[in-house]
CSV table of C-alpha atoms and ligand atoms in Angstrom, one decimal:
chain,number,residue,atom,x,y,z
A,1,UNK,CA,112.1,151.1,152.5
A,2,UNK,CA,112.6,154.2,150.4
A,3,UNK,CA,115.4,153.8,147.8
A,4,UNK,CA,117.9,156.6,147.4
A,5,UNK,CA,118.0,158.2,143.9
A,6,UNK,CA,121.3,156.3,143.3
A,7,UNK,CA,119.7,153.0,144.2
A,8,UNK,CA,116.7,153.8,142.0
A,9,UNK,CA,118.9,154.5,139.1
A,10,UNK,CA,120.7,151.2,139.5
A,11,UNK,CA,117.4,149.3,139.9
A,12,UNK,CA,115.7,150.9,136.9
A,13,UNK,CA,118.5,150.7,134.4
A,14,UNK,CA,118.1,147.0,133.5
A,15,UNK,CA,119.1,147.1,129.8
A,16,UNK,CA,122.7,146.3,129.1
A,17,UNK,CA,125.6,145.4,131.3
A,18,UNK,CA,126.1,147.3,134.5
A,19,UNK,CA,128.6,147.4,137.4
A,20,UNK,CA,127.6,148.7,140.7
A,21,UNK,CA,130.8,149.5,142.7
A,22,UNK,CA,130.1,150.7,146.1
A,23,UNK,CA,131.2,150.5,149.8
A,24,UNK,CA,130.2,148.2,152.6
A,25,UNK,CA,126.6,148.4,153.8
A,26,UNK,CA,125.6,150.8,151.1
A,27,UNK,CA,122.6,148.8,149.9
A,28,UNK,CA,124.2,147.0,146.9
A,29,UNK,CA,122.6,143.6,147.6
A,30,UNK,CA,119.3,145.4,148.3
A,31,UNK,CA,119.6,146.7,144.7
A,32,UNK,CA,120.3,143.3,143.3
A,33,UNK,CA,117.3,141.8,145.1
A,34,UNK,CA,115.1,144.5,143.8
A,35,UNK,CA,116.3,144.1,140.3
A,36,UNK,CA,115.4,140.4,140.6
A,37,UNK,CA,111.9,141.2,141.8
A,38,UNK,CA,111.4,143.9,139.1
A,39,UNK,CA,112.7,141.5,136.4
A,40,UNK,CA,109.9,139.1,137.5
A,41,UNK,CA,107.1,141.5,138.1
A,42,UNK,CA,107.8,144.3,135.5
A,43,UNK,CA,109.8,142.5,132.8
A,44,UNK,CA,107.8,139.2,133.0
A,45,UNK,CA,110.9,137.1,133.3
A,46,UNK,CA,110.6,133.6,134.8
A,47,UNK,CA,112.3,133.1,138.2
A,48,UNK,CA,114.1,130.1,136.6
A,49,UNK,CA,115.6,132.3,133.9
A,50,UNK,CA,117.6,134.5,136.3
A,51,UNK,CA,121.0,133.3,137.4
A,52,UNK,CA,122.3,134.8,140.6
A,53,UNK,CA,125.8,134.2,141.8
A,54,UNK,CA,127.5,135.1,145.0
A,55,UNK,CA,130.7,133.8,146.7
A,56,UNK,CA,129.9,131.9,149.9
A,57,UNK,CA,127.3,129.4,150.8
A,58,UNK,CA,126.1,131.6,153.6
A,59,UNK,CA,125.7,134.6,151.3
A,60,UNK,CA,123.8,132.4,148.8
A,61,UNK,CA,121.3,131.2,151.4
A,62,UNK,CA,120.8,134.7,152.6
A,63,UNK,CA,120.3,136.0,149.1
A,64,UNK,CA,117.7,133.3,148.3
A,65,UNK,CA,115.8,134.3,151.5
A,66,UNK,CA,115.9,138.0,150.7
A,67,UNK,CA,114.7,137.4,147.1
A,68,UNK,CA,111.9,135.2,148.3
A,69,UNK,CA,110.7,137.7,150.9
A,70,UNK,CA,110.8,140.5,148.4
A,71,UNK,CA,108.9,138.5,145.8
A,72,UNK,CA,106.3,137.6,148.3
A,73,UNK,CA,105.8,141.3,149.0
A,74,UNK,CA,105.5,142.4,145.4
A,75,UNK,CA,104.3,139.3,143.5
A,76,UNK,CA,102.2,136.2,143.9
A,77,UNK,CA,103.1,133.2,145.9
A,78,UNK,CA,104.1,131.1,143.0
A,79,UNK,CA,107.1,133.4,142.1
A,80,UNK,CA,108.2,133.3,145.7
A,81,UNK,CA,107.9,129.5,145.7
A,82,UNK,CA,109.9,129.2,142.5
A,83,UNK,CA,113.0,130.5,144.3
A,84,UNK,CA,113.3,127.1,145.9
A,85,UNK,CA,114.8,125.6,142.7
A,86,UNK,CA,116.0,128.8,141.3
A,87,UNK,CA,119.6,129.4,140.1
A,88,UNK,CA,120.7,131.3,143.2
A,89,UNK,CA,124.0,129.9,144.4
A,90,UNK,CA,127.7,130.1,144.8
A,91,UNK,CA,129.8,129.9,141.6
A,92,UNK,CA,130.8,126.4,142.7
A,93,UNK,CA,127.2,125.4,143.3
A,94,UNK,CA,126.5,126.6,139.8
A,95,UNK,CA,129.5,124.7,138.3
A,96,UNK,CA,128.5,121.5,140.1
A,97,UNK,CA,125.0,121.8,138.7
A,98,UNK,CA,126.3,122.2,135.2
A,99,UNK,CA,128.8,119.3,135.6
A,100,UNK,CA,126.1,116.9,136.9
A,101,UNK,CA,124.0,117.7,133.9
A,102,UNK,CA,126.8,117.3,131.4
A,103,UNK,CA,128.9,114.7,133.3
A,104,UNK,CA,129.3,112.5,130.2
A,105,UNK,CA,130.6,115.4,128.1
A,106,UNK,CA,133.0,116.4,130.9
A,107,UNK,CA,134.2,112.8,131.2
A,108,UNK,CA,133.0,112.6,134.8
A,109,UNK,CA,131.3,110.1,137.1
A,110,UNK,CA,127.9,111.8,137.5
A,111,UNK,CA,128.0,110.9,141.2
A,112,UNK,CA,131.2,112.9,141.8
A,113,UNK,CA,131.5,114.4,145.2
A,114,UNK,CA,132.6,117.9,145.9
A,115,UNK,CA,135.6,118.0,148.3
A,116,UNK,CA,135.3,120.7,150.9
A,117,UNK,CA,138.4,122.7,151.8
A,118,UNK,CA,139.4,120.4,154.7
A,119,UNK,CA,139.1,117.2,152.6
A,120,UNK,CA,141.0,118.8,149.7
A,121,UNK,CA,143.7,119.9,152.2
A,122,UNK,CA,144.2,116.3,153.4
A,123,UNK,CA,144.7,115.0,149.9
A,124,UNK,CA,147.0,117.9,149.1
A,125,UNK,CA,149.2,117.1,152.1
A,126,UNK,CA,149.4,113.4,151.2
A,127,UNK,CA,150.3,114.3,147.6
A,128,UNK,CA,152.9,116.7,148.7
A,129,UNK,CA,154.5,114.2,151.2
A,130,UNK,CA,154.8,111.7,148.4
A,131,UNK,CA,156.2,114.2,145.9
A,132,UNK,CA,158.8,115.5,148.4
A,133,UNK,CA,159.9,112.0,149.3
A,134,UNK,CA,160.4,111.2,145.6
A,135,UNK,CA,162.3,114.5,145.1
A,136,UNK,CA,164.6,113.9,148.0
A,137,UNK,CA,166.0,110.8,146.2
A,138,UNK,CA,167.8,112.9,143.6
A,139,UNK,CA,170.7,115.2,144.4
A,140,UNK,CA,169.2,118.4,143.1
A,141,UNK,CA,166.0,117.6,144.9
A,142,UNK,CA,167.7,117.1,148.2
A,143,UNK,CA,169.6,120.4,147.6
A,144,UNK,CA,166.4,122.2,146.9
A,145,UNK,CA,164.7,120.9,150.1
A,146,UNK,CA,167.8,121.8,152.2
A,147,UNK,CA,168.0,125.3,150.7
A,148,UNK,CA,164.4,126.3,151.2
A,149,UNK,CA,163.4,124.1,154.1
A,150,UNK,CA,160.4,121.7,153.8
A,151,UNK,CA,157.9,124.0,155.3
A,152,UNK,CA,158.5,127.0,153.0
A,153,UNK,CA,158.7,124.7,150.1
A,154,UNK,CA,155.4,123.1,150.9
A,155,UNK,CA,153.5,126.4,151.0
A,156,UNK,CA,155.4,127.7,147.9
A,157,UNK,CA,154.2,124.7,145.9
A,158,UNK,CA,150.6,124.6,147.1
A,159,UNK,CA,150.2,128.4,146.7
A,160,UNK,CA,151.7,128.4,143.3
A,161,UNK,CA,149.6,125.4,142.2
A,162,UNK,CA,146.4,127.1,143.4
A,163,UNK,CA,147.4,130.5,141.8
A,164,UNK,CA,148.2,128.9,138.4
A,165,UNK,CA,144.9,127.0,138.4
A,166,UNK,CA,142.9,130.1,139.4
A,167,UNK,CA,144.5,131.7,136.3
A,168,UNK,CA,143.2,128.9,134.2
A,169,UNK,CA,146.0,126.3,133.9
A,170,UNK,CA,144.6,122.8,133.9
A,171,UNK,CA,147.9,121.2,134.7
A,172,UNK,CA,150.1,123.9,136.3
A,173,UNK,CA,153.7,124.1,135.3
A,174,UNK,CA,156.5,126.6,135.7
A,175,UNK,CA,158.3,128.2,132.7
A,176,UNK,CA,161.5,126.2,131.9
A,177,UNK,CA,164.8,127.7,132.9
A,178,UNK,CA,165.7,128.0,129.3
A,179,UNK,CA,162.6,130.2,128.6
A,180,UNK,CA,163.3,132.4,131.6
A,181,UNK,CA,167.0,132.6,130.9
A,182,UNK,CA,166.3,133.6,127.3
A,183,UNK,CA,164.0,136.4,128.4
A,184,UNK,CA,166.3,137.5,131.2
A,185,UNK,CA,169.4,137.7,129.1
A,186,UNK,CA,168.0,139.8,126.3
A,187,UNK,CA,170.1,142.9,126.7
A,188,UNK,CA,171.4,141.9,130.2
A,189,UNK,CA,174.8,140.8,131.1
A,190,UNK,CA,175.5,137.2,132.1
A,191,UNK,CA,176.8,136.3,135.5
A,192,UNK,CA,179.7,134.6,133.9
A,193,UNK,CA,180.9,137.7,132.0
A,194,UNK,CA,180.4,139.7,135.2
A,195,UNK,CA,182.6,137.2,137.1
A,196,UNK,CA,185.4,137.5,134.5
A,197,UNK,CA,185.3,141.2,134.7
A,198,UNK,CA,185.5,141.2,138.5
A,199,UNK,CA,188.6,139.0,138.4
A,200,UNK,CA,190.3,141.6,136.1
A,201,UNK,CA,189.2,144.5,138.3
A,202,UNK,CA,190.5,142.7,141.4
A,203,UNK,CA,193.9,142.3,139.8
A,204,UNK,CA,193.9,146.1,139.0
A,205,UNK,CA,192.9,147.0,142.5
A,206,UNK,CA,195.7,144.7,143.9
A,207,UNK,CA,198.3,146.5,141.7
A,208,UNK,CA,197.1,149.9,143.0
A,209,UNK,CA,197.2,148.8,146.6
A,210,UNK,CA,200.7,147.2,146.2
A,211,UNK,CA,202.0,150.6,145.3
A,212,UNK,CA,200.8,152.3,148.5
A,213,UNK,CA,203.9,153.3,150.5
A,214,UNK,CA,202.6,152.8,154.1
A,215,UNK,CA,199.4,150.8,154.0
A,216,UNK,CA,197.1,151.4,157.0
A,217,UNK,CA,194.7,148.9,158.5
A,218,UNK,CA,191.9,149.3,155.9
A,219,UNK,CA,194.3,149.0,153.0
A,220,UNK,CA,195.8,145.8,154.5
A,221,UNK,CA,192.3,144.4,154.8
A,222,UNK,CA,191.6,145.3,151.2
A,223,UNK,CA,194.8,143.6,150.1
A,224,UNK,CA,193.7,140.5,152.0
A,225,UNK,CA,190.2,140.6,150.4
A,226,UNK,CA,191.7,140.9,146.9
A,227,UNK,CA,193.9,137.9,147.6
A,228,UNK,CA,190.8,135.8,148.3
A,229,UNK,CA,189.1,136.8,145.0
A,230,UNK,CA,190.6,134.1,142.9
A,231,UNK,CA,189.6,131.4,145.3
A,232,UNK,CA,186.1,132.6,145.8
A,233,UNK,CA,185.5,132.9,142.1
A,234,UNK,CA,187.4,129.8,141.1
A,235,UNK,CA,184.4,127.4,141.0
A,236,UNK,CA,182.3,129.4,138.6
A,237,UNK,CA,179.5,131.8,139.6
A,238,UNK,CA,179.5,131.7,143.5
A,239,UNK,CA,176.5,131.8,145.8
A,240,UNK,CA,175.6,135.5,146.6
A,241,UNK,CA,176.5,135.1,150.3
A,242,UNK,CA,180.1,134.1,149.4
A,243,UNK,CA,180.7,137.5,147.8
A,244,UNK,CA,180.8,139.1,151.3
A,245,UNK,CA,184.3,137.7,151.7
A,246,UNK,CA,185.7,139.7,148.8
A,247,UNK,CA,184.1,143.1,149.6
A,248,UNK,CA,186.4,146.1,149.7
A,249,UNK,CA,186.2,148.0,153.0
A,250,UNK,CA,184.6,151.4,152.8
A,251,UNK,CA,187.0,153.6,154.7
A,252,UNK,CA,188.5,157.0,154.1
A,253,UNK,CA,191.9,156.0,152.8
A,254,UNK,CA,192.5,157.6,149.4
A,255,UNK,CA,193.8,154.4,148.0
A,256,UNK,CA,190.3,152.9,148.5
A,257,UNK,CA,188.5,155.7,146.8
A,258,UNK,CA,190.0,155.4,143.3
A,259,UNK,CA,188.0,154.9,140.2
A,260,UNK,CA,189.2,151.3,139.9
A,261,UNK,CA,187.9,150.6,143.5
A,262,UNK,CA,184.6,152.2,142.5
A,263,UNK,CA,184.3,150.0,139.5
A,264,UNK,CA,185.1,146.9,141.6
A,265,UNK,CA,182.4,147.7,144.1
A,266,UNK,CA,179.8,148.3,141.4
A,267,UNK,CA,180.7,145.1,139.5
A,268,UNK,CA,180.6,143.1,142.8
A,269,UNK,CA,177.0,144.2,143.5
A,270,UNK,CA,176.0,143.5,139.9
A,271,UNK,CA,177.4,140.0,140.3
A,272,UNK,CA,175.5,139.5,143.5
A,273,UNK,CA,172.2,140.1,141.7
A,274,UNK,CA,173.1,138.0,138.7
A,275,UNK,CA,174.4,135.2,140.9
A,276,UNK,CA,171.2,135.1,142.9
A,277,UNK,CA,169.2,134.9,139.6
A,278,UNK,CA,171.5,132.2,138.3
A,279,UNK,CA,171.1,130.0,141.3
A,280,UNK,CA,167.3,130.5,141.4
A,281,UNK,CA,167.2,129.6,137.7
A,282,UNK,CA,169.1,126.4,138.3
A,283,UNK,CA,166.4,125.5,140.9
A,284,UNK,CA,163.5,126.3,138.6
A,285,UNK,CA,163.5,123.0,136.7
A,286,UNK,CA,163.7,121.1,140.0
A,287,UNK,CA,160.8,123.1,141.4
A,288,UNK,CA,158.8,122.3,138.3
A,289,UNK,CA,159.5,118.6,138.8
A,290,UNK,CA,158.1,119.0,142.3
A,291,UNK,CA,155.1,121.0,141.2
A,292,UNK,CA,154.2,118.6,138.5
A,293,UNK,CA,154.8,115.5,140.7
A,294,UNK,CA,152.5,117.1,143.3
A,295,UNK,CA,149.9,117.9,140.8
A,296,UNK,CA,149.8,114.4,139.3
A,297,UNK,CA,149.5,112.8,142.7
A,298,UNK,CA,146.8,115.1,143.9
A,299,UNK,CA,144.8,114.5,140.7
A,300,UNK,CA,145.2,110.8,141.2
A,301,UNK,CA,144.0,110.9,144.8
A,302,UNK,CA,141.0,112.9,143.7
A,303,UNK,CA,140.2,110.5,140.9
A,304,UNK,CA,140.3,107.5,143.3
A,305,UNK,CA,137.5,109.2,145.3
A,306,UNK,CA,135.6,110.6,142.3
A,307,UNK,CA,136.2,113.9,144.2
A,308,UNK,CA,136.5,117.4,142.7
A,309,UNK,CA,137.9,120.4,144.5
A,310,UNK,CA,136.6,123.9,143.9
A,311,UNK,CA,139.2,124.7,141.1
A,312,UNK,CA,138.2,121.4,139.3
A,313,UNK,CA,134.6,122.5,139.3
A,314,UNK,CA,135.5,125.9,137.8
A,315,UNK,CA,138.0,124.6,135.3
A,316,UNK,CA,135.8,121.7,134.1
A,317,UNK,CA,132.6,123.7,134.0
A,318,UNK,CA,134.5,126.2,131.9
A,319,UNK,CA,135.6,123.5,129.4
A,320,UNK,CA,132.0,122.3,129.1
A,321,UNK,CA,130.6,125.8,128.7
A,322,UNK,CA,133.2,126.6,126.1
A,323,UNK,CA,131.5,124.0,123.8
A,324,UNK,CA,129.4,126.2,121.5
A,325,UNK,CA,126.2,124.2,121.7
A,326,UNK,CA,126.2,124.0,125.5
A,327,UNK,CA,127.3,127.6,126.0
A,328,UNK,CA,124.6,128.8,123.7
A,329,UNK,CA,122.0,126.8,125.6
A,330,UNK,CA,122.9,128.5,128.9
A,331,UNK,CA,123.0,131.9,127.4
A,332,UNK,CA,119.6,131.4,125.9
A,333,UNK,CA,118.3,130.0,129.2
A,334,UNK,CA,119.3,132.9,131.3
A,335,UNK,CA,117.6,136.2,130.4
A,336,UNK,CA,119.5,137.9,133.3
A,337,UNK,CA,122.7,137.1,135.1
A,338,UNK,CA,123.6,138.9,138.3
A,339,UNK,CA,126.8,138.5,140.4
A,340,UNK,CA,127.2,139.8,143.9
A,341,UNK,CA,130.6,140.2,145.6
A,342,UNK,CA,132.2,140.4,142.2
A,343,UNK,CA,135.5,141.7,143.7
A,344,UNK,CA,136.1,138.1,144.8
A,345,UNK,CA,136.3,136.7,141.4
A,346,UNK,CA,139.4,135.2,139.9
A,347,UNK,CA,140.3,134.9,136.2
A,348,UNK,CA,138.6,131.6,135.6
A,349,UNK,CA,135.4,132.6,137.4
A,350,UNK,CA,135.2,135.7,135.3
A,351,UNK,CA,135.6,133.7,132.1
A,352,UNK,CA,132.8,131.4,133.3
A,353,UNK,CA,130.5,134.4,134.0
A,354,UNK,CA,131.3,135.8,130.5
A,355,UNK,CA,130.6,132.4,129.0
A,356,UNK,CA,127.0,132.3,130.4
A,357,UNK,CA,126.1,135.9,130.5
A,358,UNK,CA,124.2,137.1,127.4
A,359,UNK,CA,123.6,140.9,127.2
A,360,UNK,CA,122.2,142.1,130.6
A,361,UNK,CA,124.9,141.2,133.1
A,362,UNK,CA,124.6,143.0,136.4
A,363,UNK,CA,127.7,143.0,138.7
A,364,UNK,CA,128.0,144.2,142.2
A,365,UNK,CA,131.1,144.6,144.2
A,366,UNK,CA,133.4,146.7,146.3
A,367,UNK,CA,137.1,146.8,145.4
A,368,UNK,CA,137.9,147.9,149.0
A,369,UNK,CA,136.5,144.7,150.4
A,370,UNK,CA,138.9,142.5,148.4
A,371,UNK,CA,142.1,143.2,150.3
A,372,UNK,CA,142.3,139.6,151.5
A,373,UNK,CA,142.7,138.1,148.1
A,374,UNK,CA,140.0,135.5,148.7
A,375,UNK,CA,140.8,132.3,146.9
A,376,UNK,CA,143.3,133.9,144.5
A,377,UNK,CA,140.7,136.6,143.6
A,378,UNK,CA,142.2,139.1,141.3
A,379,UNK,CA,140.8,142.6,142.1
A,380,UNK,CA,142.6,144.0,139.1
A,381,UNK,CA,140.2,142.3,136.8
A,382,UNK,CA,137.3,143.8,138.7
A,383,UNK,CA,138.9,147.2,138.4
A,384,UNK,CA,139.6,146.8,134.7
A,385,UNK,CA,136.0,145.7,134.0
A,386,UNK,CA,134.8,148.7,136.0
A,387,UNK,CA,136.9,151.1,133.9
A,388,UNK,CA,135.7,149.6,130.7
A,389,UNK,CA,132.0,149.9,131.7
A,390,UNK,CA,132.6,153.4,133.1
A,391,UNK,CA,133.6,154.5,129.6
A,392,UNK,CA,130.1,153.6,128.3
A,393,UNK,CA,128.3,155.0,131.4
A,394,UNK,CA,127.5,151.6,132.8
A,395,UNK,CA,129.2,151.9,136.1
A,396,UNK,CA,127.4,153.2,139.2
A,397,UNK,CA,128.1,153.8,142.8
A,398,UNK,CA,126.2,154.3,146.1
A,399,UNK,CA,127.5,156.7,148.6
A,400,UNK,CA,125.2,156.2,151.6
A,401,UNK,CA,126.0,153.6,154.3
A,402,UNK,CA,122.9,152.2,156.0
A,403,UNK,CA,124.6,149.9,158.4
A,404,UNK,CA,126.8,152.1,160.6
A,405,UNK,CA,126.3,155.0,162.8
A,406,UNK,CA,127.7,158.4,161.6
A,407,UNK,CA,130.3,158.6,164.3
A,408,UNK,CA,131.7,155.2,163.4
A,409,UNK,CA,131.8,156.1,159.8
A,410,UNK,CA,133.7,159.3,160.4
A,411,UNK,CA,136.4,157.3,162.3
A,412,UNK,CA,136.5,154.6,159.6
A,413,UNK,CA,136.8,157.2,156.8
A,414,UNK,CA,139.7,158.9,158.6
A,415,UNK,CA,141.5,155.7,159.3
A,416,UNK,CA,141.1,154.3,155.8
A,417,UNK,CA,141.8,157.4,153.8
A,418,UNK,CA,145.1,157.6,155.7
A,419,UNK,CA,145.9,153.9,154.9
A,420,UNK,CA,144.5,153.7,151.3
A,421,UNK,CA,145.1,157.3,150.1
A,422,UNK,CA,143.5,158.2,146.8
A,423,UNK,CA,142.0,154.8,146.3
A,424,UNK,CA,139.6,155.3,149.2
A,425,UNK,CA,136.0,156.1,148.7
A,426,UNK,CA,134.5,157.6,151.9
A,427,UNK,CA,131.2,156.3,153.2
A,428,UNK,CA,128.3,158.7,154.1
A,429,UNK,CA,125.7,157.9,156.8
A,430,UNK,CA,122.1,157.4,155.8
A,431,UNK,CA,119.8,160.5,155.9
A,432,UNK,CA,118.1,159.2,159.1
A,433,UNK,CA,121.6,158.8,160.7
A,434,UNK,CA,122.6,162.3,159.6
A,435,UNK,CA,119.5,163.8,161.4
A,436,UNK,CA,120.1,161.7,164.6
A,437,UNK,CA,123.7,162.9,164.7
A,438,UNK,CA,122.6,166.5,164.3
A,439,UNK,CA,120.0,166.2,167.1
A,440,UNK,CA,122.4,164.5,169.4
A,441,UNK,CA,125.0,167.1,168.9
A,442,UNK,CA,122.7,170.1,169.2
A,443,UNK,CA,122.9,170.6,172.9
A,444,UNK,CA,126.7,170.6,172.6
A,445,UNK,CA,126.9,173.4,170.1
B,1,ATP,N1,117.3,152.7,150.9
B,1,ATP,C1,117.5,152.1,152.0
B,1,ATP,N2,116.9,152.6,153.2
B,1,ATP,C2,117.0,152.0,154.4
B,1,ATP,N3,117.8,150.9,154.6
B,1,ATP,C3,118.4,150.4,153.5
B,1,ATP,C4,118.3,151.0,152.2
B,1,ATP,N4,119.0,150.2,151.4
B,1,ATP,C5,119.6,149.2,152.1
B,1,ATP,N5,119.2,149.3,153.4
B,1,ATP,C6,119.6,148.4,154.5
B,1,ATP,O1,121.0,148.5,154.7
B,1,ATP,C7,121.6,147.3,155.1
B,1,ATP,C8,122.7,147.0,154.2
B,1,ATP,O2,122.2,146.7,152.9
B,1,ATP,P1,122.8,145.6,151.9
B,1,ATP,O3,123.0,144.3,152.5
B,1,ATP,O4,122.0,145.7,150.6
B,1,ATP,O5,124.2,146.3,151.7
B,1,ATP,P2,125.5,145.8,150.8
B,1,ATP,O6,126.1,147.1,150.2
B,1,ATP,O7,125.2,144.7,150.0
B,1,ATP,O8,126.5,145.4,152.0
B,1,ATP,P3,127.8,144.5,151.9
B,1,ATP,O9,128.9,145.4,151.5
B,1,ATP,O10,128.0,144.0,153.3
B,1,ATP,O11,127.6,143.4,151.0
B,1,ATP,C9,120.5,146.3,155.1
B,1,ATP,O12,120.0,146.1,156.4
B,1,ATP,C10,119.4,147.0,154.2
B,1,ATP,O13,118.1,146.6,154.5
B,2,MG,MG1,126.0,142.8,149.9
């Protein structure tokens, strides 16, 4: 295999951090494998002193095989053999290894089991059932369940819980309504004040309409709507939907196009927004009770089985590695840290990588392949990191695509540049492909 000049650059520049951000099938993992081999052969680094991380079990097994094959080709058998126990794994595999070694420090049973997605889901469902049953016993809880529907509420809670843990919260909780209210009301009007103003405006509109000599149908409808205002607003801030009953009809009648009518309509819409926020706010504390109730039960069910889910692995390994003595030991142990599929990292995983990486961190990824938000991945973080490294000339890209035929690439480029606009990076076919396409097309020209 002949490396392209871009690949050669990314392979040979092994001092300092570097991010290789390139499209699908452009030979990124090939570069990572080659850097591993050169680190062993040219830089005399032990196979055991290189940490390589990727994001699925399948990718990790493939990567180990590719590294072994390459080492066998360029080095002696012992280096290839050493890949057996090497640190080539998923981030969760790495975390589990760290936690087994430091189980005591982490306060864990060293024989903990790692729950797969299916097992974790079962426990989550049981925890959620119990938390919802408990919540339904109090009035606000029953209201919340009725308002959202159990199914929407279930996914809202598990998604929020997962997202907050991926952002690093050990015991997820929502902001209190008081905190949100305080932030929201800085400079904004309260729904209560808006309601009082609407009552006054309704009275003014009523006075204007009462003076109309021969009220038409629309004006009569408007008078009826204004008569309902007191009742609708009597019990405090109403639900947004109730405000439909006190809308002024549009219409062409001059009496409905006065300044007072305009003010009434604007204030009504403002109240609709504020009322929605107010009711959501009232639910926030109840949602938090549900979220925490769920979290506690889920944690308890895991404890009973000595089971850890993927987020536990990450969060607990992070705590262990944050300890200065332990963190330093890992940073000293790994001369090189390499991460494939970096676009799939979330905040906690990135923190973990930074905790173990010393100076020469090599990251590979493709922002365009992260549109699915794998496991709360946060592609923004990847982009930010890329921008920072670009400023010091430590970001590279690869333009050639080795996997696909030129015609397919042309179609893909057209489709995606339309869908993704300026963010899209077109793929180029490999030199061999370019020449095949030319030969195939020649008779046609
Ligand atoms: N310089 C090269 N010449 C010929 N083939 C190459 C070259 N570099 C990589 N390839 C081949 O291209 C294919 C894709 O390479 P690789 O898996 O490294 O790409 P990738 O960018 O990591 O892909 P993905 O985005 O799917 O992770 C592989 O079959 C690889 O052997
Ligand atoms: Mg790859």
